[in-house]
Short mmCIF file of C-alpha atoms and ligand atoms in Angstrom, two decimals:
data_model
loop_
_atom_site.label_atom_id
_atom_site.label_comp_id
_atom_site.label_asym_id
_atom_site.label_seq_id
_atom_site.Cartn_x
_atom_site.Cartn_y
_atom_site.Cartn_z
CA MET A 1000 -36.02 -8.30 107.05
CA ASP A 1001 -35.63 -11.87 105.33
CA SER A 1002 -35.69 -15.24 106.87
CA PHE A 1003 -31.91 -14.63 108.11
CA GLY A 1004 -32.72 -11.90 109.91
CA ARG A 1005 -30.87 -9.59 107.30
CA THR A 1006 -32.26 -6.43 106.39
CA VAL A 1007 -33.44 -6.28 102.55
CA ASP A 1008 -33.66 -3.16 101.32
CA TYR A 1009 -32.47 -2.70 97.88
CA LEU A 1010 -33.85 -3.36 94.72
CA ARG A 1011 -31.68 -3.37 91.93
CA ILE A 1012 -33.78 -2.77 88.92
CA SER A 1013 -32.51 -3.50 85.11
CA ILE A 1014 -34.39 -1.40 82.32
CA THR A 1015 -33.10 -3.10 78.83
CA ASP A 1016 -31.09 -6.14 78.13
CA ARG A 1017 -29.30 -4.52 75.52
CA CYS A 1018 -25.66 -3.51 75.74
CA ASN A 1019 -24.02 -1.07 72.77
CA GLU A 1020 -20.86 -2.45 74.38
CA ARG A 1021 -19.25 -4.81 76.91
CA CYS A 1022 -19.45 -8.11 74.52
CA LEU A 1023 -17.34 -9.74 75.32
CA TYR A 1024 -17.80 -11.17 79.14
CA CYS A 1025 -21.44 -9.71 79.10
CA LEU A 1026 -22.69 -11.54 75.54
CA PRO A 1027 -21.71 -14.23 73.30
CA GLU A 1028 -20.68 -12.01 69.90
CA ASN A 1029 -23.47 -11.32 67.22
CA TYR A 1030 -25.89 -12.63 70.07
CA ALA A 1031 -28.92 -12.25 68.79
CA ASP A 1032 -31.33 -13.34 71.43
CA TRP A 1033 -32.67 -9.94 72.29
CA LEU A 1034 -36.09 -10.35 74.17
CA PRO A 1035 -38.35 -9.02 72.35
CA ARG A 1036 -39.29 -4.86 73.22
CA GLY A 1037 -43.04 -5.82 74.56
CA GLU A 1038 -41.19 -8.52 76.49
CA ILE A 1039 -39.73 -5.54 78.47
CA LEU A 1040 -41.29 -3.75 81.42
CA ALA A 1041 -42.82 -0.59 80.83
CA TYR A 1042 -42.00 2.16 83.36
CA ASP A 1043 -44.60 3.09 84.83
CA GLU A 1044 -44.64 -0.82 85.40
CA LEU A 1045 -41.12 -0.42 86.79
CA LEU A 1046 -42.26 1.80 89.80
CA ALA A 1047 -45.31 -0.11 90.66
CA ILE A 1048 -43.29 -2.62 91.41
CA VAL A 1049 -40.66 0.22 92.95
CA GLY A 1050 -43.76 1.28 94.64
CA ALA A 1051 -45.15 -2.29 96.22
CA THR A 1052 -41.20 -2.34 97.63
CA THR A 1053 -41.42 0.35 99.59
CA ALA A 1054 -44.13 -0.36 101.61
CA LEU A 1055 -42.30 -2.95 102.29
CA GLY A 1056 -39.16 -0.99 103.58
CA PHE A 1057 -37.03 -0.88 100.23
CA LYS A 1058 -35.50 2.50 100.38
CA ARG A 1059 -32.35 1.92 97.65
CA PHE A 1060 -33.24 1.69 94.01
CA ARG A 1061 -29.92 0.98 91.78
CA VAL A 1062 -30.91 1.09 87.63
CA THR A 1063 -28.47 -1.00 85.79
CA GLY A 1064 -29.22 -3.70 83.07
CA GLY A 1065 -28.23 -3.75 79.91
CA GLU A 1066 -26.93 -0.63 79.12
CA PRO A 1067 -29.30 1.35 81.31
CA LEU A 1068 -28.58 5.08 79.50
CA ILE A 1069 -29.33 3.25 75.74
CA ARG A 1070 -32.85 2.80 76.68
CA PRO A 1071 -35.06 6.08 75.70
CA GLY A 1072 -37.27 7.87 78.51
CA VAL A 1073 -33.97 6.97 80.99
CA VAL A 1074 -33.64 10.63 82.30
CA GLU A 1075 -37.41 10.48 82.44
CA PHE A 1076 -38.39 7.76 84.49
CA ILE A 1077 -35.01 8.37 86.93
CA ARG A 1078 -37.08 11.95 87.73
CA ASP A 1079 -40.06 10.07 89.13
CA LEU A 1080 -38.22 7.42 90.77
CA VAL A 1081 -36.18 10.52 92.95
CA ALA A 1082 -39.67 11.00 92.91
CA THR A 1083 -40.97 8.28 93.92
CA PRO A 1084 -42.47 8.53 98.39
CA GLY A 1085 -40.24 5.97 100.44
CA VAL A 1086 -37.33 6.05 97.85
CA GLU A 1087 -34.25 7.41 99.18
CA SER A 1088 -31.16 7.27 97.62
CA VAL A 1089 -31.38 6.23 92.87
CA LEU A 1090 -28.13 4.94 91.44
CA LEU A 1091 -27.01 4.73 88.31
CA THR A 1092 -24.40 1.57 86.96
CA THR A 1093 -23.38 2.75 83.23
CA ASN A 1094 -20.17 1.22 81.24
CA GLY A 1095 -20.43 5.33 80.68
CA THR A 1096 -20.86 5.86 77.18
CA ARG A 1097 -23.16 7.87 77.00
CA LEU A 1098 -22.61 10.25 79.93
CA PRO A 1099 -20.96 12.85 78.19
CA GLN A 1100 -24.77 13.65 76.38
CA LEU A 1101 -26.35 12.46 79.95
CA ALA A 1102 -24.35 13.52 82.76
CA GLN A 1103 -26.19 16.86 83.14
CA PRO A 1104 -29.21 15.92 82.39
CA LEU A 1105 -29.57 12.85 84.92
CA PHE A 1106 -27.95 15.54 87.33
CA ASP A 1107 -30.83 17.52 86.69
CA ALA A 1108 -33.19 14.86 87.01
CA GLY A 1109 -31.99 14.13 90.69
CA LEU A 1110 -29.52 11.26 90.43
CA ARG A 1111 -26.50 11.74 92.62
CA ARG A 1112 -24.76 8.67 93.19
CA ILE A 1113 -23.63 6.74 89.64
CA ASN A 1114 -20.94 4.14 89.46
CA ILE A 1115 -19.29 3.71 86.21
CA SER A 1116 -17.49 0.84 84.84
CA LEU A 1117 -14.10 0.72 83.73
CA ASP A 1118 -12.36 -2.48 83.19
CA ALA A 1119 -8.67 -1.15 81.61
CA LEU A 1120 -7.31 2.34 80.66
CA ASP A 1121 -5.78 1.31 77.95
CA PRO A 1122 -7.80 1.36 74.87
CA ALA A 1123 -6.89 -1.41 73.36
CA ILE A 1124 -7.44 -3.84 76.27
CA TYR A 1125 -10.62 -1.57 76.50
CA ARG A 1126 -11.88 -2.22 73.16
CA THR A 1127 -11.09 -6.52 73.69
CA ILE A 1128 -12.78 -6.14 76.76
CA THR A 1129 -15.75 -4.18 76.13
CA ASN A 1130 -16.14 -3.57 72.06
CA GLY A 1131 -16.33 -0.46 72.63
CA ASP A 1132 -14.31 3.17 72.57
CA LEU A 1133 -12.80 4.26 76.14
CA ALA A 1134 -12.50 7.82 74.97
CA PRO A 1135 -16.45 8.55 75.77
CA VAL A 1136 -16.46 7.12 78.61
CA LEU A 1137 -13.10 9.17 80.31
CA GLU A 1138 -14.92 11.97 79.15
CA GLY A 1139 -18.03 11.40 81.00
CA ILE A 1140 -15.58 10.62 84.48
CA LYS A 1141 -14.43 13.32 84.51
CA LEU A 1142 -17.74 15.46 83.66
CA VAL A 1143 -19.59 13.78 85.95
CA LYS A 1144 -17.24 14.61 88.51
CA GLU A 1145 -17.04 18.37 88.02
CA ILE A 1146 -20.96 18.47 87.86
CA GLY A 1147 -20.40 17.36 91.49
CA PHE A 1148 -22.32 14.12 91.67
CA GLU A 1149 -22.02 13.22 95.10
CA SER A 1150 -20.76 9.75 94.78
CA VAL A 1151 -19.36 8.31 91.89
CA LYS A 1152 -17.33 4.73 91.91
CA LEU A 1153 -15.59 2.85 89.40
CA ASN A 1154 -16.00 -0.40 88.66
CA THR A 1155 -13.13 -3.36 87.43
CA VAL A 1156 -14.03 -6.74 87.18
CA LEU A 1157 -10.56 -8.42 86.50
CA MET A 1158 -9.36 -10.97 85.03
CA ARG A 1159 -6.45 -13.06 84.70
CA GLY A 1160 -4.49 -11.83 81.19
CA LYS A 1161 -7.02 -9.51 80.67
CA ASN A 1162 -7.15 -6.74 82.48
CA ASP A 1163 -4.37 -7.83 85.66
CA GLY A 1164 -1.86 -5.64 84.42
CA GLU A 1165 -3.93 -2.66 84.67
CA VAL A 1166 -4.51 -3.16 88.40
CA PHE A 1167 -2.08 0.25 89.60
CA ARG A 1168 -3.12 2.40 86.27
CA LEU A 1169 -6.29 2.36 86.85
CA LEU A 1170 -5.84 2.87 90.54
CA ASP A 1171 -3.41 6.25 89.88
CA PHE A 1172 -6.21 7.24 87.42
CA ALA A 1173 -8.46 6.82 90.60
CA ALA A 1174 -6.49 8.78 92.96
CA GLU A 1175 -6.52 10.95 90.61
CA HIS A 1176 -10.13 11.95 89.57
CA ASP A 1177 -10.64 11.39 94.01
CA ILE A 1178 -12.60 8.69 92.92
CA ALA A 1179 -12.91 5.42 94.71
CA ILE A 1180 -12.27 2.44 92.97
CA ARG A 1181 -14.38 -1.12 92.99
CA PHE A 1182 -12.49 -4.34 91.98
CA ILE A 1183 -14.87 -7.02 90.84
CA GLU A 1184 -13.91 -10.79 91.24
CA LEU A 1185 -15.40 -12.42 88.03
CA MET A 1186 -18.52 -14.24 88.12
CA PRO A 1187 -19.81 -17.00 86.59
CA VAL A 1188 -23.31 -14.68 84.97
CA SER A 1189 -21.61 -14.54 81.98
CA LEU A 1190 -22.21 -16.11 78.73
CA THR A 1191 -19.29 -15.26 76.98
CA GLU A 1192 -16.57 -15.19 79.26
CA MET A 1193 -16.89 -17.59 81.28
CA LEU A 1194 -15.54 -18.51 84.44
CA SER A 1195 -12.46 -20.89 84.71
CA GLU A 1196 -9.30 -21.31 86.93
CA LYS A 1197 -7.71 -19.33 83.98
CA ASN A 1198 -9.25 -16.14 84.08
CA PHE A 1199 -10.49 -16.04 87.84
CA PHE A 1200 -8.35 -13.46 89.59
CA PRO A 1201 -9.45 -13.46 93.32
CA VAL A 1202 -9.31 -10.08 95.36
CA THR A 1203 -7.14 -12.04 97.86
CA GLU A 1204 -4.79 -12.30 95.31
CA LEU A 1205 -5.08 -8.46 95.04
CA PHE A 1206 -5.03 -7.60 98.55
CA ALA A 1207 -1.83 -9.32 99.24
CA LYS A 1208 -0.51 -7.94 95.76
CA LEU A 1209 -1.81 -4.00 97.27
CA GLN A 1210 -0.05 -5.17 100.30
CA ARG A 1211 3.18 -5.79 98.50
CA GLU A 1212 3.62 -2.49 96.92
CA ASP A 1213 1.61 -0.08 99.53
CA GLU A 1214 -0.41 0.49 103.62
CA LEU A 1215 -3.87 -0.64 103.72
CA GLU A 1216 -5.91 0.88 105.70
CA PRO A 1217 -9.50 -0.54 106.74
CA LEU A 1218 -12.16 1.73 106.24
CA MET A 1219 -15.05 1.09 109.00
CA GLU A 1220 -17.13 3.81 106.93
CA SER A 1221 -19.07 3.04 104.08
CA PHE A 1222 -19.36 3.94 101.08
CA GLY A 1223 -22.55 2.50 99.42
CA PHE A 1224 -25.04 0.42 99.75
CA GLY A 1225 -23.20 -3.08 98.58
CA PRO A 1226 -20.82 -5.63 99.35
CA ALA A 1227 -17.52 -4.06 99.26
CA LYS A 1228 -14.48 -3.27 101.89
CA TYR A 1229 -12.88 -0.58 101.70
CA TYR A 1230 -9.44 0.31 102.46
CA ARG A 1231 -7.66 3.43 101.49
CA LEU A 1232 -4.28 3.35 99.54
CA LYS A 1233 -1.85 5.25 101.92
CA LYS A 1234 1.32 5.67 99.58
CA ARG A 1235 -0.93 5.79 96.22
CA GLY A 1236 -4.49 8.03 98.08
CA ALA A 1237 -6.67 5.78 96.33
CA THR A 1238 -9.78 4.45 97.68
CA VAL A 1239 -10.24 1.09 96.74
CA GLY A 1240 -12.99 -1.88 97.55
CA LEU A 1241 -12.60 -4.83 96.84
CA ILE A 1242 -15.87 -7.30 95.97
CA GLY A 1243 -14.88 -11.57 96.39
CA ALA A 1244 -18.20 -12.77 95.64
CA LEU A 1245 -16.15 -16.12 95.34
CA SER A 1246 -13.36 -15.81 97.93
CA ASP A 1247 -15.25 -13.75 100.72
CA LEU A 1248 -17.45 -16.95 102.37
CA HIS A 1249 -18.84 -14.39 104.11
CA PHE A 1250 -20.19 -12.58 101.37
CA CYS A 1251 -23.59 -13.46 101.74
CA GLU A 1252 -24.31 -13.09 105.09
CA ARG A 1253 -24.10 -9.04 104.57
CA CYS A 1254 -26.82 -9.46 101.47
CA ASN A 1255 -29.39 -6.57 101.19
CA LYS A 1256 -30.51 -6.48 97.46
CA MET A 1257 -32.96 -8.00 95.19
CA ARG A 1258 -32.67 -7.81 91.43
CA LEU A 1259 -35.56 -7.14 89.02
CA THR A 1260 -35.12 -8.43 85.45
CA CYS A 1261 -36.17 -6.38 82.65
CA ASP A 1262 -38.77 -8.76 81.72
CA GLY A 1263 -40.39 -8.67 85.47
CA LYS A 1264 -39.07 -11.04 86.82
CA LEU A 1265 -38.04 -10.66 90.68
CA ARG A 1266 -34.90 -12.70 92.04
CA PRO A 1267 -34.20 -12.87 95.61
CA CYS A 1268 -30.27 -13.77 94.91
CA LEU A 1269 -28.24 -13.09 91.76
CA GLY A 1270 -26.34 -16.57 92.34
CA ASN A 1271 -29.06 -18.88 92.54
CA HIS A 1272 -32.45 -19.53 89.69
CA LEU A 1273 -35.07 -18.66 91.91
CA GLU A 1274 -37.55 -15.77 90.47
CA THR A 1275 -40.99 -15.32 90.64
CA ASP A 1276 -42.23 -13.57 87.67
CA LEU A 1277 -44.25 -10.24 88.62
CA LYS A 1278 -46.04 -9.67 84.84
CA PRO A 1279 -49.44 -11.44 86.33
CA ALA A 1280 -49.36 -8.28 88.93
CA LEU A 1281 -48.60 -5.98 85.76
CA ARG A 1282 -51.51 -7.32 83.28
CA PRO A 1283 -53.27 -6.61 81.45
CA LYS A 1284 -53.39 -4.02 84.52
CA ILE A 1285 -51.71 -3.29 87.51
CA ASP A 1286 -52.72 -5.58 90.73
CA ALA A 1287 -50.98 -3.98 93.67
CA THR A 1288 -52.04 -6.01 96.41
CA LEU A 1289 -50.80 -9.30 93.92
CA LEU A 1290 -47.71 -7.52 93.23
CA SER A 1291 -47.34 -7.16 97.00
CA THR A 1292 -48.18 -10.71 98.38
CA LEU A 1293 -45.42 -11.42 94.96
CA VAL A 1294 -42.61 -9.26 96.59
CA CYS A 1295 -43.35 -10.90 100.58
CA SER A 1296 -43.57 -14.38 99.24
CA THR A 1297 -39.64 -13.96 97.41
CA LEU A 1298 -38.21 -12.27 100.23
CA VAL A 1299 -39.21 -14.84 101.70
CA GLN A 1300 -37.49 -17.00 99.93
CA LYS A 1301 -34.54 -15.16 99.64
CA PRO A 1302 -31.49 -17.94 99.93
CA ALA A 1303 -28.79 -17.61 102.96
CA GLU A 1304 -26.16 -17.76 100.05
CA HIS A 1305 -25.47 -17.94 96.46
CA LEU A 1306 -24.46 -21.35 94.55
CA PHE A 1307 -21.74 -19.76 92.75
CA ARG A 1308 -19.05 -22.10 94.66
CA GLU A 1309 -21.03 -24.87 93.51
CA ASN A 1310 -20.66 -25.06 90.02
CA TYR A 1311 -23.51 -22.91 88.85
CA GLN A 1312 -24.41 -22.13 85.59
CA PRO A 1313 -25.83 -18.97 83.86
CA GLN A 1314 -29.19 -19.77 82.85
CA ARG A 1315 -29.58 -15.98 82.41
CA VAL A 1316 -26.87 -13.27 81.09
CA MET A 1317 -26.11 -10.13 83.61
CA THR A 1318 -27.48 -7.88 80.94
CA ALA A 1319 -30.42 -9.41 81.67
CA ILE A 1320 -30.64 -9.46 85.29
CA GLY A 1321 -29.01 -6.23 85.77
CA GLY A 1322 -25.43 -6.33 87.30
N1 LIG B 2565 -24.12 -1.98 81.48
C1 LIG B 2565 -23.99 -1.50 82.67
C2 LIG B 2565 -21.95 -1.56 83.04
O1 LIG B 2565 -21.58 -1.73 82.36
O2 LIG B 2565 -21.86 -0.70 84.14
C3 LIG B 2565 -24.48 -2.62 83.79
C4 LIG B 2565 -24.51 -3.45 83.73
S1 LIG B 2565 -23.26 -4.32 84.10
C5 LIG B 2565 -24.02 -6.21 83.64
C6 LIG B 2565 -23.37 -4.28 86.09
C7 LIG B 2565 -22.02 -4.54 86.66
O3 LIG B 2565 -21.65 -5.86 86.42
C8 LIG B 2565 -20.70 -4.47 86.36
O4 LIG B 2565 -20.21 -3.30 87.14
C9 LIG B 2565 -20.04 -4.89 85.33
O5 LIG B 2565 -18.95 -5.06 85.39
C10 LIG B 2565 -20.58 -5.56 86.44
N2 LIG B 2565 -20.66 -7.44 85.48
C11 LIG B 2565 -21.12 -7.88 84.47
N3 LIG B 2565 -21.05 -9.36 84.13
C12 LIG B 2565 -20.06 -9.57 85.41
C13 LIG B 2565 -19.55 -11.17 85.45
N4 LIG B 2565 -19.07 -11.82 85.37
N5 LIG B 2565 -18.64 -11.14 87.00
C14 LIG B 2565 -18.70 -10.12 87.71
N6 LIG B 2565 -19.30 -8.78 87.21
C15 LIG B 2565 -19.87 -8.74 86.30
#
């Protein structure tokens, strides 16, 4: 439990700051400021941190990045994570581009929950946003459904003037494939697609737009461990989640997570520059007692609210923090 009585049992682990695409809103063009390889935590260091957090009651672990599926050894890491005592749920967030090759090995490694970013269904809009090719992502989505992952969700970051015209098409796609889709408000965590009044599309506006077209039934059951509020669109048959980090004034009241950056900084809040460097407890060798002390002291510092509404400026890109 943190200082505000919230149960914090969810760690999002960034295993790389590198992406194979998604450069438009994650990274500036020609971004070259990648962390040197030695700065990135090794898998055994990540597992030591997982061990320190399970001892404190953490149960859910999301593997993210950067693009986690481009890091060599990710399947074996997920297998080890799934088998770690105290780990109840392992989740993955991916841009989906490598799922055609990796969906089955990931399932065989024990992964059952996967979120796939899908910002548009129009290939040209998709390419403008991500710099990438939509076809393998759609193939990957189809494949994870066929393989039988227990939870598959789509993530769409809403950007006015970029993909707000794609909403209904995405909802139809989600309904057709029986997948929940979450629309996420753009947060001030990118260096390229900077949050501005021009590109910000509040989920409150989306809610009103959906209400004009359909009947929204609030869903009480939870579809995950995150902050989305879920609705069933009765006419379309789609399940939609809305994540309004800025417009939902109660957003942080339900926050149950901390984030680990790929270079070993533990962040108690995405929208706050507070972070603890865990490397002194990992190198030159793993010190489990110090690790546990550092994790505890970071949890105690978890702020009541993010600073996104207070002209927060990102000092790290989302890919390095692990969205
Ligand atoms: N590469 C993976 C992917 O594309 O899903 C995982 C990393 S990505 C940073 C994790 C999530 O953060 C994705 O759902 C992405 O769409 C979201 N994201 C990235 N930048 C964002 C921003 N500025 N505001 C809100 N969400 C953002």
